[in-house]
Amino acid sequence: MKASGQLAGVVAELQSGLSNLVNNAVRYTPAGGAIHVSWEVLDNGNARFAVTDTGVGIAPEHIPRLTERFYRVDRSRSRETGGTGLGLAIVKHAVQRHGATLQITSVVGKGSTFAVVFPASRVRAGRAAVQSVEGPQATTMSALSASSSASSASRRESAVQ
């Protein structure tokens, strides 16, 4: 497993999708909790971007519906935490457009992990930089690795550079 590499794709879509995962972790992790953002190139050449938090967690019956537009686990949360109910639908769209899969694991009261696994065909070896690949929309996103606590305001910027 390597923590470097670049991801080929549409930068705006990838930034939107991956930053939604980080923003959700920030939104649903109470003060004093922890959020860990990671990037790794797996031994099989695939790459995994993951956001793990110590937030409220999600009951198993809700997980299959989380990527539906406007779906809310608890409707009262929308008033407390804001949001449109579109975040995970945006993630799903970006993930599918890049041939990746979204994996969600969660334990109520302990937290959640949202992981996106990209196929090896999207992973490029190299240094951390954004470079043009072909055309104005196809670009390469730099790999990232970050870890932060839920009480840090700067964590919102650590997702995608």
Short mmCIF file of C-alpha atoms in Angstrom, two decimals:
data_model
loop_
_atom_site.label_atom_id
_atom_site.label_comp_id
_atom_site.label_asym_id
_atom_site.label_seq_id
_atom_site.Cartn_x
_atom_site.Cartn_y
_atom_site.Cartn_z
CA MET A 1 0.00 0.00 0.00
CA LYS A 2 1.34 3.44 -1.00
CA ALA A 3 0.15 6.89 0.10
CA SER A 4 1.09 8.67 -3.10
CA GLY A 5 -0.21 8.83 -6.63
CA GLN A 6 -2.58 10.91 -8.65
CA LEU A 7 -6.17 10.42 -9.68
CA ALA A 8 -7.24 11.02 -13.29
CA GLY A 9 -10.70 12.51 -13.70
CA VAL A 10 -12.82 15.62 -13.79
CA VAL A 11 -11.40 17.74 -10.97
CA ALA A 12 -14.59 19.72 -10.27
CA GLU A 13 -16.65 16.53 -9.90
CA LEU A 14 -14.04 14.83 -7.75
CA GLN A 15 -13.62 17.87 -5.52
CA SER A 16 -17.38 18.21 -5.13
CA GLY A 17 -17.93 14.54 -4.34
CA LEU A 18 -14.99 14.02 -2.02
CA SER A 19 -15.44 17.31 -0.19
CA ASN A 20 -19.07 16.36 0.46
CA LEU A 21 -17.83 13.32 2.37
CA VAL A 22 -15.56 15.49 4.51
CA ASN A 23 -18.27 18.12 5.05
CA ASN A 24 -20.72 15.45 6.21
CA ALA A 25 -18.17 14.15 8.71
CA VAL A 26 -17.71 17.68 10.03
CA ARG A 27 -21.46 18.23 10.21
CA TYR A 28 -22.26 15.01 12.09
CA THR A 29 -19.25 14.69 14.39
CA PRO A 30 -19.73 16.42 17.75
CA ALA A 31 -17.14 18.72 19.29
CA GLY A 32 -14.30 16.66 20.70
CA GLY A 33 -14.80 13.93 18.10
CA ALA A 34 -12.27 12.95 15.46
CA ILE A 35 -12.25 12.88 11.67
CA HIS A 36 -9.60 11.05 9.67
CA VAL A 37 -9.20 11.60 5.93
CA SER A 38 -6.96 9.17 4.07
CA TRP A 39 -5.74 8.33 0.58
CA GLU A 40 -3.94 5.13 -0.31
CA VAL A 41 -2.93 3.28 -3.44
CA LEU A 42 -3.72 -0.37 -2.82
CA ASP A 43 -1.49 -3.31 -3.76
CA ASN A 44 -3.81 -4.17 -6.68
CA GLY A 45 -3.34 -0.66 -8.15
CA ASN A 46 -6.75 0.65 -7.09
CA ALA A 47 -6.88 3.76 -4.90
CA ARG A 48 -8.99 4.39 -1.81
CA PHE A 49 -10.12 7.75 -0.44
CA ALA A 50 -11.75 7.39 2.98
CA VAL A 51 -13.32 9.63 5.58
CA THR A 52 -13.78 8.11 9.04
CA ASP A 53 -15.45 9.95 11.88
CA THR A 54 -16.50 9.40 15.48
CA GLY A 55 -19.88 10.96 14.83
CA VAL A 56 -23.41 9.83 15.58
CA GLY A 57 -23.31 6.83 13.25
CA ILE A 58 -26.07 5.54 10.98
CA ALA A 59 -28.44 2.63 11.59
CA PRO A 60 -28.00 -0.23 9.07
CA GLU A 61 -31.50 0.14 7.62
CA HIS A 62 -30.70 3.66 6.40
CA ILE A 63 -27.41 2.94 4.64
CA PRO A 64 -28.90 1.61 1.35
CA ARG A 65 -30.91 4.83 0.91
CA LEU A 66 -28.27 7.40 1.88
CA THR A 67 -27.38 8.26 -1.73
CA GLU A 68 -31.00 8.97 -2.73
CA ARG A 69 -31.68 12.62 -3.43
CA PHE A 70 -33.26 14.41 -0.43
CA TYR A 71 -33.17 11.29 1.76
CA ARG A 72 -32.65 12.10 5.44
CA VAL A 73 -32.04 9.62 8.24
CA ASP A 74 -33.73 12.04 10.63
CA ARG A 75 -35.75 14.91 9.18
CA SER A 76 -35.13 17.03 12.28
CA ARG A 77 -31.39 16.97 11.51
CA SER A 78 -31.93 19.23 8.50
CA ARG A 79 -32.86 22.10 10.81
CA GLU A 80 -29.97 21.43 13.18
CA THR A 81 -27.18 20.74 10.70
CA GLY A 82 -28.27 22.41 7.48
CA GLY A 83 -27.73 20.94 4.05
CA THR A 84 -30.00 20.15 1.15
CA GLY A 85 -30.11 16.37 1.26
CA LEU A 86 -28.17 16.23 -2.03
CA GLY A 87 -24.63 15.71 -0.76
CA LEU A 88 -24.43 11.93 -0.97
CA ALA A 89 -26.37 11.92 -4.25
CA ILE A 90 -23.62 14.18 -5.64
CA VAL A 91 -21.00 11.82 -4.24
CA LYS A 92 -22.72 8.84 -5.88
CA HIS A 93 -22.83 10.62 -9.25
CA ALA A 94 -19.14 11.60 -9.13
CA VAL A 95 -18.13 8.12 -8.00
CA GLN A 96 -20.08 6.40 -10.78
CA ARG A 97 -18.76 8.77 -13.47
CA HIS A 98 -15.23 7.82 -12.48
CA GLY A 99 -15.83 4.06 -12.39
CA ALA A 100 -15.41 3.94 -8.62
CA THR A 101 -17.47 2.40 -5.83
CA LEU A 102 -18.77 3.95 -2.61
CA GLN A 103 -18.49 1.83 0.53
CA ILE A 104 -20.32 2.87 3.69
CA THR A 105 -19.84 1.31 7.11
CA SER A 106 -21.29 2.70 10.30
CA VAL A 107 -22.06 1.89 13.91
CA VAL A 108 -24.67 3.95 15.74
CA GLY A 109 -23.02 5.96 18.50
CA LYS A 110 -19.50 5.19 17.27
CA GLY A 111 -19.17 6.75 13.81
CA SER A 112 -18.93 6.03 10.12
CA THR A 113 -16.50 5.40 7.31
CA PHE A 114 -17.28 6.52 3.77
CA ALA A 115 -14.72 5.11 1.32
CA VAL A 116 -14.44 5.61 -2.42
CA VAL A 117 -12.42 2.97 -4.26
CA PHE A 118 -11.15 4.07 -7.67
CA PRO A 119 -10.08 1.56 -10.32
CA ALA A 120 -6.39 1.22 -11.15
CA SER A 121 -7.08 2.75 -14.57
CA ARG A 122 -7.73 6.09 -12.81
CA VAL A 123 -4.56 6.02 -10.70
CA ARG A 124 -1.34 7.60 -11.94
CA ALA A 125 2.03 7.33 -10.25
CA GLY A 126 3.78 10.57 -9.54
CA ARG A 127 4.21 13.54 -7.33
CA ALA A 128 1.40 15.49 -5.70
CA ALA A 129 0.38 18.09 -8.27
CA VAL A 130 -2.58 18.92 -10.46
CA GLN A 131 -1.77 18.47 -14.13
CA SER A 132 -3.72 18.53 -17.39
CA VAL A 133 -4.18 15.12 -18.99
CA GLU A 134 -6.37 15.68 -22.07
CA GLY A 135 -8.85 18.45 -22.74
CA PRO A 136 -10.13 21.13 -20.39
CA GLN A 137 -12.19 18.79 -18.20
CA ALA A 138 -9.89 15.79 -17.89
CA THR A 139 -7.26 16.48 -15.28
CA THR A 140 -5.24 14.68 -12.70
CA MET A 141 -5.93 15.30 -9.03
CA SER A 142 -3.16 15.04 -6.51
CA ALA A 143 -3.26 12.43 -3.82
CA LEU A 144 -3.94 13.64 -0.35
CA SER A 145 -3.62 12.51 3.17
CA ALA A 146 -4.97 14.41 6.12
CA SER A 147 -6.04 13.81 9.66
CA SER A 148 -7.86 16.31 11.79
CA SER A 149 -10.13 16.65 14.76
CA ALA A 150 -13.75 17.71 14.64
CA SER A 151 -12.99 20.81 16.69
CA SER A 152 -10.62 22.22 14.05
CA ALA A 153 -12.17 24.69 11.61
CA SER A 154 -9.39 24.11 9.11
CA ARG A 155 -10.50 20.51 8.52
CA ARG A 156 -13.01 21.68 5.92
CA GLU A 157 -10.14 22.68 3.64
CA SER A 158 -8.13 19.47 4.02
CA ALA A 159 -10.18 17.31 1.68
CA VAL A 160 -9.07 18.25 -1.81
CA GLN A 161 -6.45 20.71 -2.94
#
